[in-house]
Structure formats: structure tokens, C-alpha cells
XYZ file of C-alpha atoms in Angstrom:
660
model
C -93.066 129.697 -31.945
C -93.293 131.281 -28.509
C -90.377 129.179 -27.275
C -88.203 130.358 -30.167
C -89.052 133.981 -29.437
C -88.195 133.415 -25.786
C -84.788 131.963 -26.675
C -84.120 134.870 -29.058
C -84.868 137.295 -26.226
C -82.471 135.454 -23.941
C -79.772 135.568 -26.611
C -80.229 139.325 -27.022
C -79.977 139.808 -23.247
C -76.743 137.829 -23.151
C -75.178 139.611 -26.120
C -76.000 142.977 -24.535
C -74.462 141.719 -21.262
C -77.557 142.495 -19.235
C -76.672 141.881 -15.606
C -78.675 140.798 -12.600
C -81.044 137.867 -12.385
C -82.230 138.251 -15.983
C -78.706 137.954 -17.381
C -77.884 134.985 -15.150
C -81.027 133.082 -16.116
C -80.407 133.837 -19.796
C -76.824 132.597 -19.605
C -77.732 129.356 -17.869
C -80.585 128.513 -20.218
C -78.420 129.177 -23.271
C -75.514 127.065 -21.972
C -77.109 124.218 -19.986
C -80.492 123.802 -21.682
C -80.864 125.099 -25.258
C -78.083 123.105 -27.016
C -79.354 119.799 -25.632
C -82.932 120.736 -26.430
C -81.940 121.364 -30.058
C -80.036 118.080 -30.388
C -82.763 116.166 -28.540
C -85.433 117.501 -30.874
C -83.586 115.946 -33.818
C -82.473 112.817 -31.999
C -85.847 111.794 -30.522
C -88.108 113.516 -33.083
C -90.691 114.557 -30.523
C -91.320 110.982 -29.383
C -90.265 111.538 -25.754
C -92.386 112.692 -22.844
C -92.052 116.144 -21.324
C -89.792 115.119 -18.440
C -87.689 112.966 -20.777
C -87.200 115.972 -23.040
C -86.165 118.269 -20.195
C -83.846 115.611 -18.784
C -82.079 114.908 -22.073
C -81.820 118.644 -22.758
C -80.223 119.339 -19.388
C -77.708 116.496 -19.549
C -76.799 116.779 -23.237
C -76.399 120.573 -23.215
C -73.093 120.768 -21.296
C -71.623 118.166 -23.646
C -72.768 119.979 -26.784
C -71.753 123.400 -25.434
C -68.273 122.237 -24.446
C -67.581 120.382 -27.705
C -68.645 123.390 -29.742
C -66.667 125.750 -27.504
C -63.517 123.635 -27.876
C -63.803 123.853 -31.663
C -64.185 127.643 -31.455
C -61.271 127.995 -29.016
C -58.980 125.880 -31.182
C -59.927 128.139 -34.092
C -58.337 131.064 -32.265
C -61.367 132.795 -30.737
C -62.103 133.488 -27.079
C -64.730 132.079 -24.707
C -67.153 134.937 -25.242
C -67.226 134.224 -28.976
C -67.566 130.510 -28.195
C -70.612 131.177 -26.003
C -72.339 133.398 -28.580
C -71.563 131.031 -31.461
C -72.846 128.007 -29.519
C -76.055 129.839 -28.600
C -76.707 131.078 -32.149
C -76.117 127.664 -33.745
C -78.223 125.891 -31.091
C -81.081 128.346 -31.578
C -80.929 127.937 -35.359
C -80.983 124.131 -35.097
C -83.864 124.273 -32.610
C -85.943 126.547 -34.847
C -85.266 124.545 -38.014
C -86.071 121.258 -36.269
C -89.297 122.823 -35.012
C -90.662 122.900 -38.547
C -90.206 119.126 -38.848
C -90.708 117.637 -35.395
C -93.494 118.550 -32.943
C -92.821 120.341 -29.688
C -93.199 118.306 -26.500
C -95.200 119.562 -23.539
C -95.634 118.361 -19.976
C -99.228 117.235 -19.842
C -99.672 114.319 -17.437
C -100.079 114.622 -13.693
C -97.245 112.121 -13.194
C -94.794 114.303 -15.100
C -95.744 117.353 -13.065
C -95.370 115.318 -9.881
C -91.834 114.292 -10.857
C -90.786 117.896 -11.350
C -92.384 118.967 -8.072
C -90.636 116.124 -6.217
C -87.300 117.065 -7.804
C -87.739 120.732 -6.920
C -88.651 119.965 -3.304
C -85.729 117.572 -2.801
C -83.363 120.063 -4.460
C -83.863 122.274 -1.411
C -81.794 119.735 0.509
C -78.823 120.598 -1.721
C -79.507 124.284 -2.342
C -80.111 125.289 1.268
C -76.689 124.247 2.676
C -74.933 125.888 -0.270
C -76.862 129.110 0.333
C -76.746 129.053 4.129
C -73.054 128.170 4.352
C -71.022 129.732 1.506
C -67.871 127.948 2.683
C -69.247 124.746 1.142
C -68.675 126.301 -2.272
C -64.950 126.663 -1.486
C -64.230 123.351 0.226
C -62.533 120.187 -0.931
C -61.951 119.881 -4.702
C -63.597 123.189 -5.610
C -60.365 125.138 -5.141
C -58.492 122.873 -7.563
C -61.221 123.114 -10.198
C -61.266 126.908 -9.942
C -57.475 126.920 -10.424
C -57.726 124.729 -13.544
C -60.452 126.981 -14.953
C -58.286 130.058 -14.486
C -55.368 128.242 -16.122
C -57.508 127.604 -19.214
C -58.724 131.214 -19.228
C -55.127 132.442 -19.148
C -53.408 129.926 -21.420
C -56.024 128.136 -23.502
C -56.398 124.404 -24.137
C -55.110 121.866 -23.481
C -54.366 123.463 -20.102
C -51.128 123.462 -18.186
C -51.124 122.497 -14.525
C -51.937 125.601 -12.454
C -49.581 124.371 -9.717
C -46.702 123.341 -12.018
C -46.457 125.923 -14.796
C -45.264 124.568 -18.114
C -46.408 120.992 -17.493
C -49.486 119.876 -19.399
C -52.308 118.988 -17.027
C -53.061 115.253 -16.862
C -56.668 115.706 -15.828
C -59.972 115.993 -17.650
C -60.873 119.615 -18.336
C -64.254 119.683 -20.130
C -65.969 120.641 -16.852
C -63.777 123.720 -16.591
C -64.717 124.851 -20.098
C -68.342 124.685 -18.962
C -67.578 126.857 -15.921
C -65.810 129.418 -18.097
C -68.698 129.457 -20.584
C -71.085 130.270 -17.753
C -68.795 133.003 -16.461
C -68.431 134.510 -19.917
C -72.204 134.448 -20.401
C -73.365 135.946 -17.117
C -70.315 136.791 -15.005
C -70.126 135.641 -11.401
C -67.744 133.521 -9.362
C -66.509 130.122 -10.502
C -67.398 128.747 -7.056
C -70.975 130.001 -7.406
C -71.263 128.383 -10.836
C -70.055 125.056 -9.425
C -72.729 125.237 -6.746
C -75.438 126.177 -9.247
C -74.475 123.297 -11.553
C -74.744 120.897 -8.619
C -78.248 122.112 -7.760
C -79.384 121.915 -11.391
C -77.955 118.446 -11.813
C -79.517 117.261 -8.588
C -82.919 118.131 -10.067
C -81.915 116.158 -13.156
C -80.627 113.373 -10.906
C -84.026 112.946 -9.253
C -85.762 112.909 -12.636
C -83.257 110.389 -14.019
C -83.673 108.027 -11.057
C -87.463 108.277 -11.389
C -87.468 107.484 -15.107
C -84.891 104.680 -14.895
C -86.758 103.029 -12.020
C -89.942 103.223 -14.059
C -88.228 101.608 -17.027
C -86.690 98.638 -15.165
C -89.176 98.281 -12.286
C -92.422 96.355 -12.058
C -94.579 98.345 -9.660
C -96.101 101.766 -10.267
C -94.746 103.088 -6.972
C -91.173 101.923 -7.630
C -89.886 105.251 -9.080
C -90.918 107.277 -6.024
C -89.379 104.777 -3.622
C -86.205 104.680 -5.721
C -85.870 108.470 -5.510
C -86.342 108.443 -1.732
C -83.822 105.634 -1.360
C -81.169 107.492 -3.377
C -81.549 110.480 -1.038
C -82.170 108.856 2.356
C -81.460 105.130 1.934
C -77.658 104.951 2.059
C -75.922 104.291 5.383
C -79.142 104.065 7.390
C -77.177 102.403 10.190
C -74.980 105.451 10.554
C -76.903 106.682 13.584
C -75.926 103.482 15.428
C -72.210 104.259 15.000
C -72.891 107.858 15.972
C -74.791 106.867 19.103
C -72.039 104.466 20.112
C -69.432 107.211 19.891
C -71.590 109.766 21.652
C -73.058 107.686 24.469
C -70.124 105.445 25.387
C -66.829 106.411 26.996
C -65.644 108.987 29.499
C -66.807 111.976 27.451
C -70.304 110.710 26.702
C -73.201 113.134 26.445
C -74.854 115.678 24.165
C -71.711 117.821 24.204
C -69.984 115.085 22.211
C -72.587 115.298 19.440
C -72.279 119.066 19.361
C -68.496 118.813 19.113
C -68.808 116.321 16.250
C -71.054 118.729 14.383
C -68.826 121.699 15.075
C -65.614 119.983 13.988
C -66.482 120.007 10.300
C -67.942 117.736 7.674
C -65.173 115.142 7.718
C -65.438 114.560 11.465
C -69.213 114.239 11.252
C -69.077 111.767 8.360
C -66.460 109.667 10.123
C -68.737 109.618 13.175
C -71.479 108.117 11.004
C -69.277 105.367 9.599
C -67.271 102.447 10.891
C -64.003 101.840 9.080
C -65.329 102.603 5.610
C -65.256 105.455 3.123
C -66.442 108.483 5.070
C -68.068 110.372 2.186
C -70.438 107.431 1.661
C -71.934 108.161 5.073
C -73.912 110.868 3.250
C -74.785 110.035 -0.335
C -75.462 113.673 -1.305
C -71.890 114.661 -0.436
C -70.852 114.820 -4.097
C -73.631 117.335 -4.800
C -72.228 119.594 -2.068
C -68.676 119.630 -3.466
C -67.578 121.675 -6.460
C -66.517 118.929 -8.853
C -67.736 117.193 -12.035
C -68.442 113.898 -10.269
C -72.071 114.775 -9.471
C -72.589 115.604 -13.149
C -71.039 112.300 -14.147
C -73.453 110.369 -11.915
C -76.404 111.917 -13.758
C -74.753 111.186 -17.104
C -74.308 107.571 -15.982
C -77.987 107.329 -15.063
C -79.004 108.648 -18.490
C -76.625 106.168 -20.110
C -78.302 103.337 -18.191
C -81.750 104.720 -19.048
C -81.093 104.852 -22.795
C -79.339 101.469 -22.807
C -82.316 99.887 -21.018
C -84.655 101.488 -23.557
C -82.597 100.219 -26.477
C -82.451 96.670 -25.125
C -86.191 96.632 -24.528
C -87.572 98.306 -27.662
C -84.722 98.550 -30.155
C -85.311 102.302 -30.567
C -82.242 103.587 -32.396
C -82.635 107.020 -30.830
C -81.816 105.440 -27.474
C -78.716 103.777 -28.922
C -77.501 107.052 -30.425
C -78.180 108.890 -27.169
C -76.279 106.276 -25.161
C -73.290 106.845 -27.454
C -73.442 110.586 -26.736
C -73.686 109.936 -23.001
C -70.661 107.640 -23.141
C -68.635 110.371 -24.816
C -69.998 112.927 -22.347
C -68.922 110.793 -19.387
C -65.425 110.474 -20.853
C -65.177 114.237 -21.260
C -66.562 115.312 -17.882
C -65.201 112.573 -15.628
C -62.822 110.133 -17.258
C -62.979 107.655 -14.348
C -66.718 107.248 -14.928
C -66.298 107.299 -18.709
C -63.632 104.611 -18.740
C -65.737 102.579 -16.292
C -68.582 102.703 -18.793
C -66.236 101.465 -21.502
C -64.757 98.662 -19.406
C -67.628 97.553 -17.162
C -70.322 98.407 -19.685
C -68.461 96.522 -22.399
C -68.099 93.523 -20.105
C -71.804 93.659 -19.239
C -72.840 93.862 -22.905
C -70.599 90.963 -23.896
C -71.922 88.812 -21.042
C -75.514 89.802 -21.878
C -75.010 88.893 -25.540
C -73.670 85.458 -24.571
C -76.385 84.778 -21.992
C -79.152 85.953 -24.325
C -77.746 83.776 -27.081
C -77.834 80.756 -24.784
C -81.457 81.603 -23.907
C -82.314 81.855 -27.639
C -83.175 85.541 -27.218
C -81.537 86.676 -30.421
C -82.956 90.242 -30.570
C -81.463 91.121 -27.174
C -78.194 89.371 -28.021
C -77.921 91.365 -31.236
C -78.712 94.642 -29.475
C -76.116 93.942 -26.798
C -73.467 93.434 -29.484
C -74.555 96.694 -31.118
C -74.017 98.369 -27.752
C -70.392 97.255 -27.967
C -70.126 99.044 -31.300
C -71.667 102.098 -29.666
C -68.959 102.100 -26.985
C -66.269 101.728 -29.631
C -67.660 104.698 -31.569
C -67.675 106.891 -28.445
C -64.120 105.847 -27.613
C -62.859 106.636 -31.118
C -64.442 110.089 -30.973
C -62.749 110.841 -27.646
C -59.251 109.528 -28.432
C -57.745 113.015 -29.087
C -59.092 114.242 -25.736
C -57.929 111.151 -23.879
C -54.484 111.516 -25.451
C -54.074 114.989 -23.927
C -54.790 113.787 -20.393
C -53.471 110.226 -20.324
C -50.469 110.169 -22.663
C -47.844 110.744 -19.971
C -49.694 109.603 -16.909
C -48.139 106.689 -15.060
C -49.516 106.569 -11.551
C -49.684 102.850 -10.826
C -46.349 101.263 -10.068
C -45.865 97.518 -9.723
C -48.733 95.044 -9.554
C -51.961 96.675 -10.851
C -54.084 94.288 -8.766
C -54.834 94.248 -5.050
C -57.624 93.370 -2.654
C -59.651 96.428 -1.632
C -61.336 95.168 1.499
C -62.529 98.653 2.476
C -64.380 98.909 -0.829
C -66.305 95.694 -0.182
C -67.020 96.642 3.434
C -68.307 100.065 2.363
C -70.632 98.522 -0.212
C -72.039 96.048 2.323
C -72.248 98.403 5.328
C -73.432 101.644 3.724
C -75.590 99.827 1.163
C -77.167 97.290 3.509
C -80.751 98.569 3.163
C -80.971 98.817 -0.644
C -79.175 95.487 -1.041
C -81.644 93.734 1.289
C -84.628 95.410 -0.375
C -83.485 94.397 -3.827
C -82.904 90.813 -2.698
C -86.487 90.706 -1.369
C -87.800 92.047 -4.648
C -85.637 89.634 -6.657
C -86.837 86.615 -4.691
C -90.475 87.593 -5.095
C -90.536 88.848 -8.681
C -87.431 87.630 -10.485
C -85.551 89.628 -13.129
C -87.616 92.050 -15.174
C -86.237 91.903 -18.698
C -82.940 92.632 -20.424
C -82.580 96.112 -18.921
C -82.455 94.821 -15.350
C -80.245 91.914 -16.360
C -77.794 94.375 -17.916
C -77.740 96.473 -14.725
C -76.971 93.363 -12.674
C -74.083 92.525 -14.988
C -72.863 96.125 -14.653
C -72.953 95.854 -10.857
C -71.001 92.599 -11.005
C -68.342 94.084 -13.287
C -67.886 97.189 -11.111
C -67.675 95.048 -7.978
C -64.893 92.978 -9.503
C -63.029 96.045 -10.751
C -63.380 97.919 -7.457
C -62.358 94.896 -5.405
C -59.219 93.903 -7.272
C -57.943 96.904 -9.262
C -55.399 99.325 -7.823
C -56.505 102.902 -8.320
C -54.423 106.053 -7.740
C -55.297 108.640 -5.105
C -58.468 107.067 -3.704
C -60.323 106.737 -7.022
C -61.518 103.297 -5.927
C -63.978 105.121 -3.652
C -65.829 106.366 -6.709
C -66.680 102.802 -7.678
C -68.878 102.571 -4.594
C -71.152 105.193 -6.172
C -71.109 103.314 -9.470
C -72.382 100.235 -7.624
C -74.908 102.055 -5.469
C -76.694 103.943 -8.247
C -78.204 100.912 -10.030
C -78.751 99.074 -6.722
C -80.748 102.012 -5.332
C -82.781 102.243 -8.527
C -83.557 98.521 -8.553
C -84.364 98.574 -4.830
C -87.277 100.932 -5.499
C -89.428 97.859 -6.097
C -88.161 96.329 -2.861
C -90.117 98.444 -0.372
C -93.576 97.578 -1.773
C -92.395 93.965 -2.116
C -91.347 93.945 1.545
C -94.633 95.522 2.638
C -96.539 92.898 0.651
C -94.463 90.201 2.325
C -95.355 91.578 5.778
C -98.974 92.236 4.874
C -100.363 89.615 7.271
C -98.421 90.941 10.277
C -99.618 94.510 10.566
C -97.740 95.296 13.793
C -94.468 94.002 12.360
C -95.113 95.987 9.221
C -95.592 99.235 11.154
C -92.556 98.517 13.321
C -90.322 97.929 10.284
C -91.538 101.152 8.679
C -90.930 103.113 11.883
C -87.390 101.760 12.297
C -86.492 102.457 8.663
C -87.954 105.961 8.804
C -86.143 106.829 12.033
C -82.840 105.371 10.832
C -82.903 107.193 7.520
C -83.933 110.552 8.959
C -81.613 110.410 11.977
C -78.520 109.713 9.872
C -79.482 112.192 7.164
C -80.355 115.002 9.577
C -77.066 114.763 11.488
C -74.951 114.750 8.315
C -76.987 117.519 6.675
C -76.641 119.710 9.764
C -72.879 119.161 9.722
C -72.691 120.642 6.230
C -74.628 123.724 7.277
C -72.312 124.229 10.271
C -69.010 123.416 8.533
C -66.419 126.165 9.070
C -64.109 125.104 6.247
C -61.104 125.087 8.564
C -59.919 121.651 7.373
C -59.952 121.983 3.585
C -60.164 125.641 2.523
C -56.601 126.911 1.889
C -57.192 130.404 3.316
C -58.751 131.717 6.530
C -62.544 131.777 6.457
C -64.984 133.769 8.572
C -68.736 133.206 8.353
C -68.349 131.381 5.066
C -66.225 134.053 3.386
C -62.519 134.206 2.601
C -60.647 136.536 4.929
C -58.512 138.842 2.774
C -57.026 142.117 3.952
C -57.254 145.221 1.773
C -53.536 144.929 1.082
C -53.913 141.317 -0.083
C -56.767 142.239 -2.405
C -54.677 145.066 -3.871
C -51.778 142.651 -4.406
C -53.846 140.006 -6.145
C -55.480 142.641 -8.336
C -52.051 144.009 -9.279
C -50.885 140.539 -10.319
C -53.965 140.067 -12.512
C -53.497 143.438 -14.204
C -49.698 143.761 -14.468
C -48.151 140.305 -14.671
C -48.123 138.435 -18.029
C -50.556 135.536 -18.267
C -47.770 133.046 -18.990
C -45.796 133.972 -15.850
C -45.164 131.536 -12.991
C -44.937 132.215 -9.265
C -43.105 130.796 -6.309
C -45.558 131.162 -3.469
C -44.066 129.506 -0.397
C -46.332 126.714 0.777
C -49.552 128.379 -0.409
C -51.673 127.659 -3.473
C -53.891 130.741 -3.646
C -52.380 132.627 -6.606
C -53.867 130.354 -9.349
C -57.373 131.159 -8.073
C -57.173 134.663 -6.623
C -54.731 136.122 -9.156
C -55.307 133.791 -12.146
C -51.617 133.009 -12.591
C -49.868 129.656 -12.403
C -47.310 128.611 -9.815
C -43.951 127.141 -10.736
C -44.019 124.741 -7.817
C -46.657 124.075 -5.165
C -46.217 122.224 -1.903
C -48.548 119.252 -1.448
C -50.009 119.308 -4.972
C -49.555 115.539 -5.490
C -47.189 115.496 -8.506
C -46.832 111.729 -8.071
C -50.558 111.309 -8.722
C -50.277 112.945 -12.133
C -47.235 110.903 -13.119
C -44.969 113.921 -13.677
C -41.279 113.285 -14.244
C -39.430 113.289 -10.915
C -36.566 115.385 -12.278
C -38.955 118.037 -13.574
C -40.610 118.362 -10.181
C -37.360 118.167 -8.230
C -35.585 121.071 -9.941
C -38.620 123.273 -9.292
C -38.587 122.377 -5.620
C -34.827 122.957 -5.424
C -35.217 126.330 -7.113
C -37.916 127.325 -4.591
C -35.648 126.354 -1.727
C -32.760 128.331 -3.206
C -34.878 131.441 -3.649
C -36.350 131.420 -0.153
C -33.080 130.477 1.567
C -30.968 132.904 -0.389
C -28.618 130.202 -1.673
C -27.111 129.649 -5.126
C -29.156 128.286 -8.018
C -27.764 125.111 -9.590
C -26.647 125.251 -13.232
C -29.075 122.478 -14.149
C -31.904 124.534 -12.696
C -30.828 127.605 -14.688
C -30.895 125.551 -17.886
C -34.331 124.125 -17.049
C -35.674 127.635 -16.440
C -34.190 128.826 -19.715
C -35.939 125.998 -21.552
C -39.214 126.893 -19.841
C -38.814 130.464 -21.152
C -41.427 132.170 -18.979
C -41.171 135.043 -16.467
C -40.761 133.857 -12.880
C -41.803 135.777 -9.774
C -41.401 135.088 -6.077
C -43.854 136.152 -3.376
C -42.442 136.793 0.102
C -44.916 137.305 2.931
C -43.978 138.619 6.366
C -44.503 135.858 8.875
C -44.892 133.054 6.342
C -44.666 129.681 8.046
C -44.077 126.768 5.706
C -44.622 123.055 6.114
C -42.121 121.709 3.598
C -38.782 122.974 4.866
C -38.823 126.382 3.127
C -37.499 129.051 5.417
C -39.205 132.414 5.589
C -37.663 134.838 3.128
C -35.386 137.341 4.820
C -34.726 140.287 2.497
C -34.221 139.406 -1.130
C -34.533 135.870 -2.475
C -31.435 134.298 -3.970
C -30.332 134.883 -7.522
C -30.515 138.088 -9.557
C -33.819 139.754 -8.808
C -35.869 142.915 -9.014
C -38.573 144.064 -6.648
C -41.726 144.847 -8.645
C -44.383 145.235 -5.963
C -44.506 145.777 -2.233
C -47.104 146.463 0.441
C -47.779 145.272 3.961
C -49.263 141.975 2.693
C -46.372 140.746 0.562
C -43.403 141.669 -1.593
C -43.091 140.396 -5.165
C -39.715 139.895 -6.856
C -39.026 139.092 -10.469
C -36.360 136.398 -10.510
C -33.504 136.164 -13.021
C -31.576 133.093 -11.820
């Protein structure tokens, strides 16, 4: 009763657009907690523990909110209506279910301890994001903000913010979630990305704890698994760092300081040796604005519910695993398709092996898991069609040998792999859940080793291997300590070396994030973590937002800032990887030729004029004094080529409307 009244109060605050902390908290609870809590109350019927309930609510809510919002958007309403409708329906379902199923409370000391541990470890993610705001802008965050603005301006399915008029070949459910949060409580898209990462890191810790408890043997395994997922990857990184800093002509402490001051990428490369740099610090994905961190938590919940289904045959777990499969497909299609392919392979192998061992219940449940995957795939086919129908990014032989992938798994994952081997030799395999995780690891290893992936996506498979290995290795530390029980000195020495290695590597990488200047991967100048924009630039971007039609496209030299700062798409963007998305070469080429013609003042080809006529959108060209390009565009001198009309001018830039 009190919970329902609390949610009603939050809904009223959001509808009245109450600002400040109260409005922000209300918006987040209504978007990333209440919908999943309502569905979970029906799905699990009050049979879950308190932490289980919170975890399912937090991970299911974005999925439910986005699906409902998509239905509302396709019905012709805006995001604000989608947010209110989702909140009202979720609250109604929660209240109605409350009359049938009991509320769940956190009662045990263990459950409280899990939440305290998650909150304490979340400081490791929250503090860098708060202390160094540039982390919110770096790497993929700029692209995801641009896609979000493209959806806000043009609806769904979105067009590419860097190639106006071309349908985006990328998953966009995450961006709907960002826009729902902005419509509920305002704020910056970059801040919402950071907040989602912190929230999902708390859920990540809880998910690791619960999964380790479900597949492990020892009572202490969940705590060790959590610590390993935070500190246990790349524990030898300090050795590579020391070698670079203490050897050579420039050896000394100044070298370490220069590594830290040169940005995150330099620091991570210093902690690795010829393998994927981001794996030098496992929390990297929680410090980047992208949906991948969310997808890792979704994957953990998928594994957790699958392990529960295989062990007990609880149909609620099977239904939940189906929802998590669909959620993974929506929020990160690489992870979702990996679940379909590698998970399907693991289930088929488990069914065969269990049948040979005369374990018919497990064999039957594994086959039912295959049906679950098929159901999730069928539900997501319309979404997959919008992002994969014209994508053709792998040319030639789809198979290769990814030696770097294998080396990264072995080098960065040395400690958890050794610990799990110790535990496996001492205790054997603990039931169908662990056996299924081992089959998953095997399938991902094969896929990551031999499959060609576009644009570095093979690196993501390292995370898909590490997650279950780290969880299973939670039993390995107590097993190793038991093994060394007779040699107390050796036992203490091993503990000291592991503790020093983990903390030394983690501390160096973590410090690098706090000190990162953003010079390498933020597209605009940054000072003290903030974008450097002159008053004239801010006036110009504001004018574009207010005066230019939402379907307009811009030529913007070699910059990509207009989709984010002015919420308008660009007709062509230098270095935006059109080959990755599988766009037609002719479509990209005429845009590039048109940009060259405009900036050089030359004639526009007839074929380009026809292509622009077919596109049928207003086109504008931005000319900045002193623009220096990297793709052969010359700085605009006077008016761009073609028929044109100056529509805006100040000391920052001049904007022309182009009539080729």
C-alpha cells in the first residue's frame, strides 16, 4: 500500500515537471525500476528474494519501458506521452498484481550485505564520472547522443545522423531509453548515459553475486566472484607497465606520469602486451556511454535464469530468460545474436550430453531453452529487419583466425582461468547450470577465434567469455587456499602477490580515467572536463535548433558536432565509417562529391542534383573561418558553389542554404 502511494507521488511529480533532485529521482524510478517491478511481480509471483526482485526490476524495466514507448511512438504520439503512458500502465499493473501476489522485502543479512557491497563498489564507477566530466563525452558517447537526437527529430526507425536520409543500420532501443529519461526529468544525454552506467554497475554486482551463488559450491564464492570481476582481470598488467617505465633511456617516475597524463588509451596500452587495450581494465565499458555495459548485465541475468530453469524447472525462470534474450537483442544486437547462436549451441550440446548420461529432465529443459530462444527471435524479427536488412559489412571469406582474441583471453584472463581450473580439479562440475556455462564459453571461444567481425566487434567476445569464467572462478580462491592450507607461508605469499597485482593494475588504470583530458576522442576542444564553446558558437547552434527544419541536412566540413549540439543531421560526415554500416558506395560518394563541390566552389554534377532532388530535404552548408580539414576539403572562401542564400552569420560561422 505504502509503495503504491509512493509511486503515485512520483508520477504526480513527473507529470507536473517538478525539477531538481526530486524530479530526477522520480523520473529514474518510473523509467528504470517501476515497469520491471510490475512485470516481475506477475512473472515470479512473490517467490523471489528481495535482491532478486530489485535485480529483475532494474534489468527488465528498460526493456518494458522501451517496448511500450515504441508502440506509443508508432501510434503518432511523442516521447513525453510515451513516458506518462508507460508509467501509468506500469503503476496500474503493479497495484493490481499487489492484490494477488505478496510484496517482497529485504530481510536477511546476506541480502543487505549484497546491496552494501554493490553500493560501495559503485563508487569506483561513479567517482571518475563525477570527478572528470570528460569521461561522459568520450569514445562512443558522442555517437549515441547523435543517434538519440536523430530519433527525437525524425522518429523511428532513425536515419543516420551523419548521413541524412539513410536509415541507420544500428540498434536504437538504448537511445529510446535515453530520450525517455530526458523527457521525464530533463538533463543532458551524456549525464543520463553516465547515470545508467552507475545504476547498471550496482545491478552488475548483484547479478554476479546471485549467479555465483547459484552455480558455485562454497558459501564464500559469490563475494570472491564479485571481487574478481572488478579486480581480477589483467592482474599481470603492472608487469608490462613496470617494464615500460623502468627499462630504456627514458626510465623513471616521469614515464609513469606521462603515461597517466596522455589519456586513457595510452594508459591501457601500457598495461597490456599486444592484446585488446580496453581489456586491461575490465570496468572500461562502465565508464563509456554505450549500451554494452547494460548488455553485460542482461547477459548475466539470462545466465542466472537459465541456470535456475535447468536446476529446478521453474517456468518463471524460463519465461524471464526469454525476456532477457529479447532485451539483449534490442539493446545490443551483438550480445543478443551471440545468445541466440552460442546459447543455442550450448543448449543443443547440453541436451545431447544429458541424454547420453540418462539425465532426461535436464535434456528436456535444454531443448525447451531452444524453443525459448526461437520465441525471442520471432518477437524481435521486425526490429532486426530495420537494422540488418541492408547491412553487408563482411566481404569475402567470413572465417579467419583471430590470434589476438585468443591471446587476450589467455593473458588478461590468466588469474580467473587458473583459479577455475583449480576449483574444477578439486570439486568437479556442479550441476547442469555450470555445465551449460562451460558449453557457452566453448561456443564463444570458437566463434571469437574463427569468425570475421566488422569494426572490432570480435573484442566484445572477450567480455562474453570472461563473465562466466569470472563467476565460476569465485569458488577457485577458497579452493586454492584449501590446497595451500598446509604451507602457511606459501599461502600468505600467494595472497600478498595476488593482492598487490590486482590493486597495482587497477589503481593505475583507474587514475588514468580520472586524469583523462579527452584530447584523443572528444570531437571538440575540452577544458577541465567541459566542452569549449564560444558565445558565438552557442548562439549559432541555438539558432539552428530554433530556426532550421528538423528534416534538414548540413554540410559541416570535417566536423561532426551539429547532430549533437544542434540536433540536426549531416548530409555527409568525414570519418563516419560508412563501410561499416554497409551503405551503398554510390550513395556515399555523391554526398562526398557534393561536399567537395560546395567547399571548393566548383560545379555540382547533374547526377548529384538528381540525387538531392530525390532526397527532397533542405540542405545547408556551414563555413567556419580557419577551418582545417583532414579529407581534402578546402576551406570555404566566400560563398560555396551552386545557387545559395546566406541565412546566418556571426564570428563563429556562416550558414548558407544550398540550392544546387
